[in-house]
mmCIF file of C-alpha atoms in Angstrom:
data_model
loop_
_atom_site.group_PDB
_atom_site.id
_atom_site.type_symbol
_atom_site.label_atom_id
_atom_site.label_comp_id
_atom_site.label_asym_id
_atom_site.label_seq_id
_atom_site.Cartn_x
_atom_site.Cartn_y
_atom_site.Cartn_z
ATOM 1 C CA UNK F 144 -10.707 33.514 -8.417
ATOM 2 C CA UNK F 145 -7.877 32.067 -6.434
ATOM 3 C CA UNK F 146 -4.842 31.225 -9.015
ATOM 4 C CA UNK F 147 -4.197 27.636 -6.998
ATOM 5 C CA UNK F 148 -2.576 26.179 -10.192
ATOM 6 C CA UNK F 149 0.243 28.183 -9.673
ATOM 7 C CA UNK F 150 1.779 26.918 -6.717
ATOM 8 C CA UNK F 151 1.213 23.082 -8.298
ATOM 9 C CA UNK F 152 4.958 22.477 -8.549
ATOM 10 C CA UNK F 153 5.760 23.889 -5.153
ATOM 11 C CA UNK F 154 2.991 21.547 -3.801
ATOM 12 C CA UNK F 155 3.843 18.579 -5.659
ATOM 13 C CA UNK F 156 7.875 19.141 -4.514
ATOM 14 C CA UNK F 157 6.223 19.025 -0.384
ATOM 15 C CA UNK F 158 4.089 15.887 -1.561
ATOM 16 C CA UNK F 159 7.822 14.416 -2.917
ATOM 17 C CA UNK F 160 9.690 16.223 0.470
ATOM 18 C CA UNK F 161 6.767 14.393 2.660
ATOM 19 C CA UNK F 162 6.912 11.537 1.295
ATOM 20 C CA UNK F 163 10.721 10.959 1.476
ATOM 21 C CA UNK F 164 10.646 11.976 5.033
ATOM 22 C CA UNK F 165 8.395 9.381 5.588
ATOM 23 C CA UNK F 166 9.721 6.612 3.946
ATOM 24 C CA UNK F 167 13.154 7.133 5.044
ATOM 25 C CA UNK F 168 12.063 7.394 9.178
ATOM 26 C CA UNK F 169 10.096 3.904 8.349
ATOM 27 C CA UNK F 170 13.087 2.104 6.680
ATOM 28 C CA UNK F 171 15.614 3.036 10.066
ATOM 29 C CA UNK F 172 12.394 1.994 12.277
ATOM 30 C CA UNK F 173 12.675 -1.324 10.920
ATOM 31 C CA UNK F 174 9.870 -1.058 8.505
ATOM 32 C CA UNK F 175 5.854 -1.400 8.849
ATOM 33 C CA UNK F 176 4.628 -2.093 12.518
ATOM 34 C CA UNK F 177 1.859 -5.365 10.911
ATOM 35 C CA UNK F 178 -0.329 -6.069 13.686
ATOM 36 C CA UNK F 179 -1.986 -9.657 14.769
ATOM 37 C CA UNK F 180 -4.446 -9.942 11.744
ATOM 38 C CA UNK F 181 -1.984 -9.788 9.527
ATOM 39 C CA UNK F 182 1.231 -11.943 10.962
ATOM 40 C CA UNK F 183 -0.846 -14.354 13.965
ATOM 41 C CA UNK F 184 -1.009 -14.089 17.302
ATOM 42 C CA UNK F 185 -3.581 -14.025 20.576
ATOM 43 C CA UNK F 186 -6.726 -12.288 21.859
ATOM 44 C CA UNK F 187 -8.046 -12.833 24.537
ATOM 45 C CA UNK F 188 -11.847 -11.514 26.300
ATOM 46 C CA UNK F 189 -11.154 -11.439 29.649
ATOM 47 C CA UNK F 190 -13.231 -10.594 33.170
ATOM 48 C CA UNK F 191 -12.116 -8.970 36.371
ATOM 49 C CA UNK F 192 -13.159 -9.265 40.016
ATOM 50 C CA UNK F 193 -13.727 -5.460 40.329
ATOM 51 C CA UNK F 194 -12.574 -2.025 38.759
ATOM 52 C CA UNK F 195 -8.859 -2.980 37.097
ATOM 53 C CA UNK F 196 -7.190 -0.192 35.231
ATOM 54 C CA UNK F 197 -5.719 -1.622 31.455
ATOM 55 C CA UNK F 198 -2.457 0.453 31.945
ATOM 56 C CA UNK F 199 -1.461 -1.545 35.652
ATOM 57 C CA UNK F 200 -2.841 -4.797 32.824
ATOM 58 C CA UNK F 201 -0.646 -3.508 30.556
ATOM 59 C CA UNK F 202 2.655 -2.984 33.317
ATOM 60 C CA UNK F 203 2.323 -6.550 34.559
ATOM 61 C CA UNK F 204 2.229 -8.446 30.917
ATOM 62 C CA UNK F 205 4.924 -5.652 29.692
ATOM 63 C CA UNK F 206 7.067 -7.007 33.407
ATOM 64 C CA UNK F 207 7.078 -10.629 31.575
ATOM 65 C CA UNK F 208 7.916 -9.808 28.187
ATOM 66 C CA UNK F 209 4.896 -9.793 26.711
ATOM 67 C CA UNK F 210 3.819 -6.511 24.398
ATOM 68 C CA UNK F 211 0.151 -6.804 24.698
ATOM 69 C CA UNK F 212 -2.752 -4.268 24.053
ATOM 70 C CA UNK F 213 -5.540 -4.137 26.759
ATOM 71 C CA UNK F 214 -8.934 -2.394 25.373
ATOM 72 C CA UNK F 215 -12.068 -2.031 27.664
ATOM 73 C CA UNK F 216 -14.728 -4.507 25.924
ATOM 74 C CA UNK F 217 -18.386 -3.961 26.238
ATOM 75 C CA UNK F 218 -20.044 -2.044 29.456
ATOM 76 C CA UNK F 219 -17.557 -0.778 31.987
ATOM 77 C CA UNK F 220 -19.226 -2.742 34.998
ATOM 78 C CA UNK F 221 -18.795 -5.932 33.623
ATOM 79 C CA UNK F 222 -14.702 -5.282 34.246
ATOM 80 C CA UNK F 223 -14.509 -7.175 30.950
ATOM 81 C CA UNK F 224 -11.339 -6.554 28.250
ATOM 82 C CA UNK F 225 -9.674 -7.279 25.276
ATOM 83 C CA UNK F 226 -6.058 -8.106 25.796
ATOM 84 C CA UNK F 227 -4.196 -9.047 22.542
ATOM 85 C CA UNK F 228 -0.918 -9.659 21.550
ATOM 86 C CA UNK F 229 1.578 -11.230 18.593
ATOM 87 C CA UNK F 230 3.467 -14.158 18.733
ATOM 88 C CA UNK F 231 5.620 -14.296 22.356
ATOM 89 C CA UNK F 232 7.865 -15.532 19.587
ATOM 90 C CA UNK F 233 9.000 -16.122 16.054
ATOM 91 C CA UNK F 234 7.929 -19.684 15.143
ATOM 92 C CA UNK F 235 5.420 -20.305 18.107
ATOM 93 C CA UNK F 236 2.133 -21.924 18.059
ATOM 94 C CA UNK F 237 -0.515 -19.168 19.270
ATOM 95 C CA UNK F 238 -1.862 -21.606 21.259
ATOM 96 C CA UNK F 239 1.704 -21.654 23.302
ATOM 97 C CA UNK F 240 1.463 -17.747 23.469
ATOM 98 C CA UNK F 241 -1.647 -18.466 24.515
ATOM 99 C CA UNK F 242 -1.265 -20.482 27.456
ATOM 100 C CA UNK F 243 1.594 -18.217 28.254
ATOM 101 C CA UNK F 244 -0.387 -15.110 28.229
ATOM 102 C CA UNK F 245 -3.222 -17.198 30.260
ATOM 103 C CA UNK F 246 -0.771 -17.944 33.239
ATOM 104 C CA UNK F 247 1.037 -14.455 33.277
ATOM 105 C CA UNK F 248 -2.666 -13.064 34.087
ATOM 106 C CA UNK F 249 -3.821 -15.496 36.174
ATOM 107 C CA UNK F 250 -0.697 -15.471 38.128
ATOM 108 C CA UNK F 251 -0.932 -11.556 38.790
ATOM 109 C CA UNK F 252 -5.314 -11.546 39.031
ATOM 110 C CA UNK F 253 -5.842 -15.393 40.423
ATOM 111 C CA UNK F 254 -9.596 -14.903 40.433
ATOM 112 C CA UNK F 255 -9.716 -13.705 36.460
ATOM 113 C CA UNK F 256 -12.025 -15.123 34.191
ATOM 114 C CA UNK F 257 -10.741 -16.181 30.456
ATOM 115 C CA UNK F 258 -14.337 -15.737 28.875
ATOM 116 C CA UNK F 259 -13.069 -16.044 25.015
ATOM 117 C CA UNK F 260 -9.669 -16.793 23.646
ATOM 118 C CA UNK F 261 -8.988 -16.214 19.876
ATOM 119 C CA UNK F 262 -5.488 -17.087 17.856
ATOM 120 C CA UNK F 263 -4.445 -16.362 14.805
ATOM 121 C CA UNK F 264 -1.814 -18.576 13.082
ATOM 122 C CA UNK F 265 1.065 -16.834 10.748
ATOM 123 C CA UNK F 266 -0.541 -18.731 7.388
ATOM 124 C CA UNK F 267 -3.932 -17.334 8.517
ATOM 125 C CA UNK F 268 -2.271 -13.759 9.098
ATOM 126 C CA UNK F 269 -0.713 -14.083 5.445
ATOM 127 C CA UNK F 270 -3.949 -14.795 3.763
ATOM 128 C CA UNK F 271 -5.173 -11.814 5.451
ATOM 129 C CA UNK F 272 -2.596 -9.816 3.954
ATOM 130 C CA UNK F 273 -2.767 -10.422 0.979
ATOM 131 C CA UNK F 274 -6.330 -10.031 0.811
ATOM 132 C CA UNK F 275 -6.611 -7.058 2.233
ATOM 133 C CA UNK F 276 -4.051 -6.025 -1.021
ATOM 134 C CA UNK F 277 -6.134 -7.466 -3.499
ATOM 135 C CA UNK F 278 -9.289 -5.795 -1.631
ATOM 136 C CA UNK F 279 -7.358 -2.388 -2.310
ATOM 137 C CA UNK F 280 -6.890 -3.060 -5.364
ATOM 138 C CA UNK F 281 -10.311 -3.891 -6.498
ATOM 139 C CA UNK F 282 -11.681 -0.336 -4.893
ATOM 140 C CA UNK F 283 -9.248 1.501 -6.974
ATOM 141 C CA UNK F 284 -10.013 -0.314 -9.859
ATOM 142 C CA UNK F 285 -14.023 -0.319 -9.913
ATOM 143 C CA UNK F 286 -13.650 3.622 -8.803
ATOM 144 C CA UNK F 287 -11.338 4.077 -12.150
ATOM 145 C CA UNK F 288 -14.195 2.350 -13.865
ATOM 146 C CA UNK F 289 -17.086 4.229 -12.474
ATOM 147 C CA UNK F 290 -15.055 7.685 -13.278
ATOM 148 C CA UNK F 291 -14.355 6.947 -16.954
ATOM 149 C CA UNK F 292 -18.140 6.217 -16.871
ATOM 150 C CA UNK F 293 -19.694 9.172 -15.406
ATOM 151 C CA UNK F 294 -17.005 11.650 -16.424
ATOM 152 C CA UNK F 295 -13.956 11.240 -18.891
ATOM 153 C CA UNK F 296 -10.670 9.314 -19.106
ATOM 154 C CA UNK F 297 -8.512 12.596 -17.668
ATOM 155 C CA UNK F 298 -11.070 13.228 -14.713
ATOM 156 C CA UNK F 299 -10.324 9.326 -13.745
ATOM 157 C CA UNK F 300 -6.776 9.549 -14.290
ATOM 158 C CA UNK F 301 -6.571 12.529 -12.057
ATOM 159 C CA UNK F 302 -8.717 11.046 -9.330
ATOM 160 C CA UNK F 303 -6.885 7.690 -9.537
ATOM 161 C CA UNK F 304 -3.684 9.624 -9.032
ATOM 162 C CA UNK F 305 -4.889 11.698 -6.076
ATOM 163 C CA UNK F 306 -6.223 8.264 -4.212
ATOM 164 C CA UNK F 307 -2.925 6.349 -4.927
ATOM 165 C CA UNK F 308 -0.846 9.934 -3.081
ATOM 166 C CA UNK F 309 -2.948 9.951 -0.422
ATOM 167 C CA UNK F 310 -3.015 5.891 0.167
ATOM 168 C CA UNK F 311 0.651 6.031 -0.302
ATOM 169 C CA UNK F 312 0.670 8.926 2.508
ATOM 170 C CA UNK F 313 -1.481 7.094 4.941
ATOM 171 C CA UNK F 314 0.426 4.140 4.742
ATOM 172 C CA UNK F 315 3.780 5.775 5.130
ATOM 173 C CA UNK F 316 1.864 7.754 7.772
ATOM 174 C CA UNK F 317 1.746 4.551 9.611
ATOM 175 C CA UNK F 318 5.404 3.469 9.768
ATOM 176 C CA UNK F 319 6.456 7.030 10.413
ATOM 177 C CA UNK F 320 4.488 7.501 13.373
ATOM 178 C CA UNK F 321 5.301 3.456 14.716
ATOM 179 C CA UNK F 322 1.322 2.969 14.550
ATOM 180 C CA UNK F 323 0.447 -0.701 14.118
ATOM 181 C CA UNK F 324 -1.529 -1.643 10.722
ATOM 182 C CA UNK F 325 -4.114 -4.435 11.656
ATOM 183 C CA UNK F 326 -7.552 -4.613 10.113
ATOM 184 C CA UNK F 327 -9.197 -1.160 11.035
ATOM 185 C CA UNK F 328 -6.460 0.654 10.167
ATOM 186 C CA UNK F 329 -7.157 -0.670 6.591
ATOM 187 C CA UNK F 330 -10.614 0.118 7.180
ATOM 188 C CA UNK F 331 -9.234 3.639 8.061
ATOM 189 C CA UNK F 332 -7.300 4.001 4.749
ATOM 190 C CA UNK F 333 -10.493 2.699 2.961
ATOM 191 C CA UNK F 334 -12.740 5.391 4.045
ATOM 192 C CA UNK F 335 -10.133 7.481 2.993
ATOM 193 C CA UNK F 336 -10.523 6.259 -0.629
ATOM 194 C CA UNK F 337 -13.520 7.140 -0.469
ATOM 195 C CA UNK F 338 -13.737 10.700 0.995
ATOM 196 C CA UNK F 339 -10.859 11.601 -1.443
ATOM 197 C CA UNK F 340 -12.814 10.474 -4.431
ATOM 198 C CA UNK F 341 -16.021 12.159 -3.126
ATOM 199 C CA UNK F 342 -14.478 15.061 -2.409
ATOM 200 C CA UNK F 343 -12.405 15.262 -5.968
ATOM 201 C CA UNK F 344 -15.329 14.368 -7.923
ATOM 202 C CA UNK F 345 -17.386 17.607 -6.902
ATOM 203 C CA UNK F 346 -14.980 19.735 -8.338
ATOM 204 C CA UNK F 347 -14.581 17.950 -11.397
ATOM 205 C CA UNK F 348 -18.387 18.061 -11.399
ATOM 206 C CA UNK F 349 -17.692 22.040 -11.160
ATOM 207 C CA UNK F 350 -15.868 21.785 -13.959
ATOM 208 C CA UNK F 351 -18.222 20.470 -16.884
ATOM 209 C CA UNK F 352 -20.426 23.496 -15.558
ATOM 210 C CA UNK F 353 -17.780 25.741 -15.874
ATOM 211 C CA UNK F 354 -16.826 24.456 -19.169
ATOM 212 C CA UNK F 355 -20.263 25.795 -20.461
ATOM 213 C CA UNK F 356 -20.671 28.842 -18.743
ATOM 214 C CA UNK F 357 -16.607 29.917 -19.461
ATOM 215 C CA UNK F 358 -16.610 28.392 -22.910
ATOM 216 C CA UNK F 359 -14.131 31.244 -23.887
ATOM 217 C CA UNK F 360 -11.656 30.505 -20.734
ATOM 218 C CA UNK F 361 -8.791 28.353 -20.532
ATOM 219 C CA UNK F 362 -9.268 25.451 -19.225
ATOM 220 C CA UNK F 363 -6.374 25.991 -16.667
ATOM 221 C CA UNK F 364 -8.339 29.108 -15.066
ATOM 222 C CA UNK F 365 -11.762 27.213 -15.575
ATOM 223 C CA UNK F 366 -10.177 24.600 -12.866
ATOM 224 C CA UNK F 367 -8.657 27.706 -11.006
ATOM 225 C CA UNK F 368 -12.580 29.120 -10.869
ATOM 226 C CA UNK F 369 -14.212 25.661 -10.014
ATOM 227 C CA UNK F 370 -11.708 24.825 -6.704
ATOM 228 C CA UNK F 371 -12.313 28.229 -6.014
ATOM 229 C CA UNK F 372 -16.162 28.100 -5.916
ATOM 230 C CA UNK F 373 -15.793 24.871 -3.974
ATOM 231 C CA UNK F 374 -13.460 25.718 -1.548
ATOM 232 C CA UNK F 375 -16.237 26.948 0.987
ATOM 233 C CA UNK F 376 -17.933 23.747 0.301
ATOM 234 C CA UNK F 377 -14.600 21.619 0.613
ATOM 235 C CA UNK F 378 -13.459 23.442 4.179
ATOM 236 C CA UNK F 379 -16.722 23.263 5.559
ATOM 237 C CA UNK F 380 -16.692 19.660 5.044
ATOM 238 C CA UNK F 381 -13.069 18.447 5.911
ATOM 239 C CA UNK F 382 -13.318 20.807 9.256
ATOM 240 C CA UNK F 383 -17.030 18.806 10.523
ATOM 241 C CA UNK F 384 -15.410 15.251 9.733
ATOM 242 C CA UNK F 385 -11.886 16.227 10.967
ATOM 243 C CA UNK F 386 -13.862 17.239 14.375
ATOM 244 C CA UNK F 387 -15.315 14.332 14.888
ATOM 245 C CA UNK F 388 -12.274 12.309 13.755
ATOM 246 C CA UNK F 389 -9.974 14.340 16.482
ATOM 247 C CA UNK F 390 -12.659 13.970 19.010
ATOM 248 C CA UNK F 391 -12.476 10.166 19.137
ATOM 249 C CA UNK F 392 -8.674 10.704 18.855
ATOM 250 C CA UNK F 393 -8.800 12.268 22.199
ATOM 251 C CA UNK F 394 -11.385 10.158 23.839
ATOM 252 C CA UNK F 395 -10.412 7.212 22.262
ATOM 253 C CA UNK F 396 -7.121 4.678 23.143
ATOM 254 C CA UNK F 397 -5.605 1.953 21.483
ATOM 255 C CA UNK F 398 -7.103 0.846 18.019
ATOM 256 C CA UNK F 399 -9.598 3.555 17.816
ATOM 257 C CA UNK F 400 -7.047 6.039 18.550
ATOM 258 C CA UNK F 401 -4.821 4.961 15.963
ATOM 259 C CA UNK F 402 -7.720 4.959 13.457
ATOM 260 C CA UNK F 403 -8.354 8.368 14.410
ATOM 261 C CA UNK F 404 -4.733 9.200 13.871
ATOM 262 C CA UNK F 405 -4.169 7.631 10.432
ATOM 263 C CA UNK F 406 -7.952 9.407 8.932
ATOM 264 C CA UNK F 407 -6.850 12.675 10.787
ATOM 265 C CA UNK F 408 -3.942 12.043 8.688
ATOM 266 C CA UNK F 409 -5.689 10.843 5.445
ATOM 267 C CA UNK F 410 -8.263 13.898 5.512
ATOM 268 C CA UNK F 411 -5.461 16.453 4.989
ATOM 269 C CA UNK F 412 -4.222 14.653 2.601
ATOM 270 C CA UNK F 413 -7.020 14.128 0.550
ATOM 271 C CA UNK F 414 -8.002 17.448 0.961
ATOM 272 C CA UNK F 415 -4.827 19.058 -0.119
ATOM 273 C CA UNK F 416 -4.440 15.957 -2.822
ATOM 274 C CA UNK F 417 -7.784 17.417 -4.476
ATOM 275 C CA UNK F 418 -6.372 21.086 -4.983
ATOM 276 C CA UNK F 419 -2.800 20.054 -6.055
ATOM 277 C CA UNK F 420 -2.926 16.383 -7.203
ATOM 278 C CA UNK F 421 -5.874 15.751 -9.140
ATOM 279 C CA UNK F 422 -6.513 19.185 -10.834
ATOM 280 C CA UNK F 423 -2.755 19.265 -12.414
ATOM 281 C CA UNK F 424 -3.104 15.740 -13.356
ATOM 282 C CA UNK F 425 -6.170 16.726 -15.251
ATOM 283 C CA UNK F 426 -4.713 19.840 -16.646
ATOM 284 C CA UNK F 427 -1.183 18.144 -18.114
ATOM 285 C CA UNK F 428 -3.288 15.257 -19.213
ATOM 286 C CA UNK F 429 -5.750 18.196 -20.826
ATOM 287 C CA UNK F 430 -2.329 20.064 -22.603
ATOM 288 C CA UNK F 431 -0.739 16.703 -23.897
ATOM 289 C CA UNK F 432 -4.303 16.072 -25.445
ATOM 290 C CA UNK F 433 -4.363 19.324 -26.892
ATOM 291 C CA UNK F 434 -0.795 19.501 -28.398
#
């Protein structure tokens, strides 16, 4: 048996360290980067003549003032992409960024093909905000449901606290690194909900075993013998998803490389948030119940 409780406050001090760090570097960058779902803007599907590399794309909108992100869309023959950007400007229509956007490219590639254009006003962008809060939200609220359901009040409490760390962590994450948060990087932090609970849960499922079979045990060194006999269990797992998370990392660009990036981030997290979040939750809320 590995004595993990020990080190809790030494954990929980890097969790405080971390997230200081964190919030501090995203305050003098100016805050969150919020990406075109969430405050407006343009995106446009677009065609080439022939093979046209997104990063010279990239150069010639960046040349007119225009921060845009160019994404290969569909199969790689076609020469078709995804070029998006915010509003050229506080206040403007996106259908004047639009248009703007439309003659930069046209200008530099006079035989392009505009095959889709999309825009996304400011109040639009709001209401996606603010959903996508409320969405939150209602995850965290129907998974503190289910957990008082199929276990007990503390095992919720200690999950509930473990997902709110390692949201909090992804989200700081995001301003910390500069990476932009637009729809699937809330799709990102989601998942991460999820794998934290999933992954807390069988150790708390551990637990009511161990409760029988150590009846005579604290219940401070029953935890300390359930992470322990799950820790094979939890490293195998975190190592096969973080693979696959850091492969599309590397092969991926743009969106998909920043939603690597932030669950990369968020697996970690959760991981370490089961061992040194949850479980000493669960134990002080155990103690004060016992006292």
């Amino acid at each position: 048996m590995i004595d993990f409780l020990k080190y809790r406050w030494i954990a929980i001090g890097f969790s405080l360290i971390v997230i200081t760090l964190f919030s501090v570097t995203t305050y003098l960058k100016g805050g969150f980067t919020w990406g075109i779902d969430f405050i407006g803007g343009v995106k446009l599907t677009v065609q080439f003549e022939g093979p046209t590399d997104p990063g010279d794309v990239r150069k010639t909108l960046d040349k007119n003032g225009i921060k845009a992100d160019v994404q290969l869309y569909g199969r790689g023959e076609l020469h078709e992409f995804v070029v998006s950007s915010k509003l050229l400007e506080r206040g403007e229509s996106s259908e004047k960024s639009s248009d703007t956007i439309k003659a930069v490219l046209s200008a530099a590639y006079p035989k392009i093909k505009i095959l889709a254009t999309e825009t996304v006003g400011p109040a639009v962008g709001d209401f996606l905000k603010k959903s996508a809060v409320k969405l939150m939200l209602i995850a965290l609220l129907l998974m503190a449901l289910y957990l008082v359901f199929r276990f007990e009040l503390k095992y919720s409490v200690g999950v509930m606290v473990a997902v709110v760390h390692d949201v909090l962590m992804a989200f700081l994450f995001c301003g910390f690194m500069g990476v932009e948060i637009n729809v699937p990087i809330v799709a990102a932090i989601l998942t991460i909900f999820g794998y934290s609970v999933n992954d807390t849960i069988v150790i708390f499922d551990r637990v009511r075993e161990n409760l029988n079979i150590h009846a005579k045990s604290a219940f401070g060194q029953i935890l300390n013998i359930s992470v322990t006999q799950t820790l094979t269990r939890t490293f195998i797992t975190s190592l096969t998803v973080l693979f696959c998370v850091l492969s599309l990392y590397i092969i991926g660009e743009g969106t998909i490389s920043d939603f690597a990036l932030v669950m990369f981030a968020g697996l970690i997290s959760g991981t370490y948030s089961t061992i040194y979040i949850a479980a000493p939750v669960v134990l002080w809320w155990h103690k004060a119940r016992s006292e």
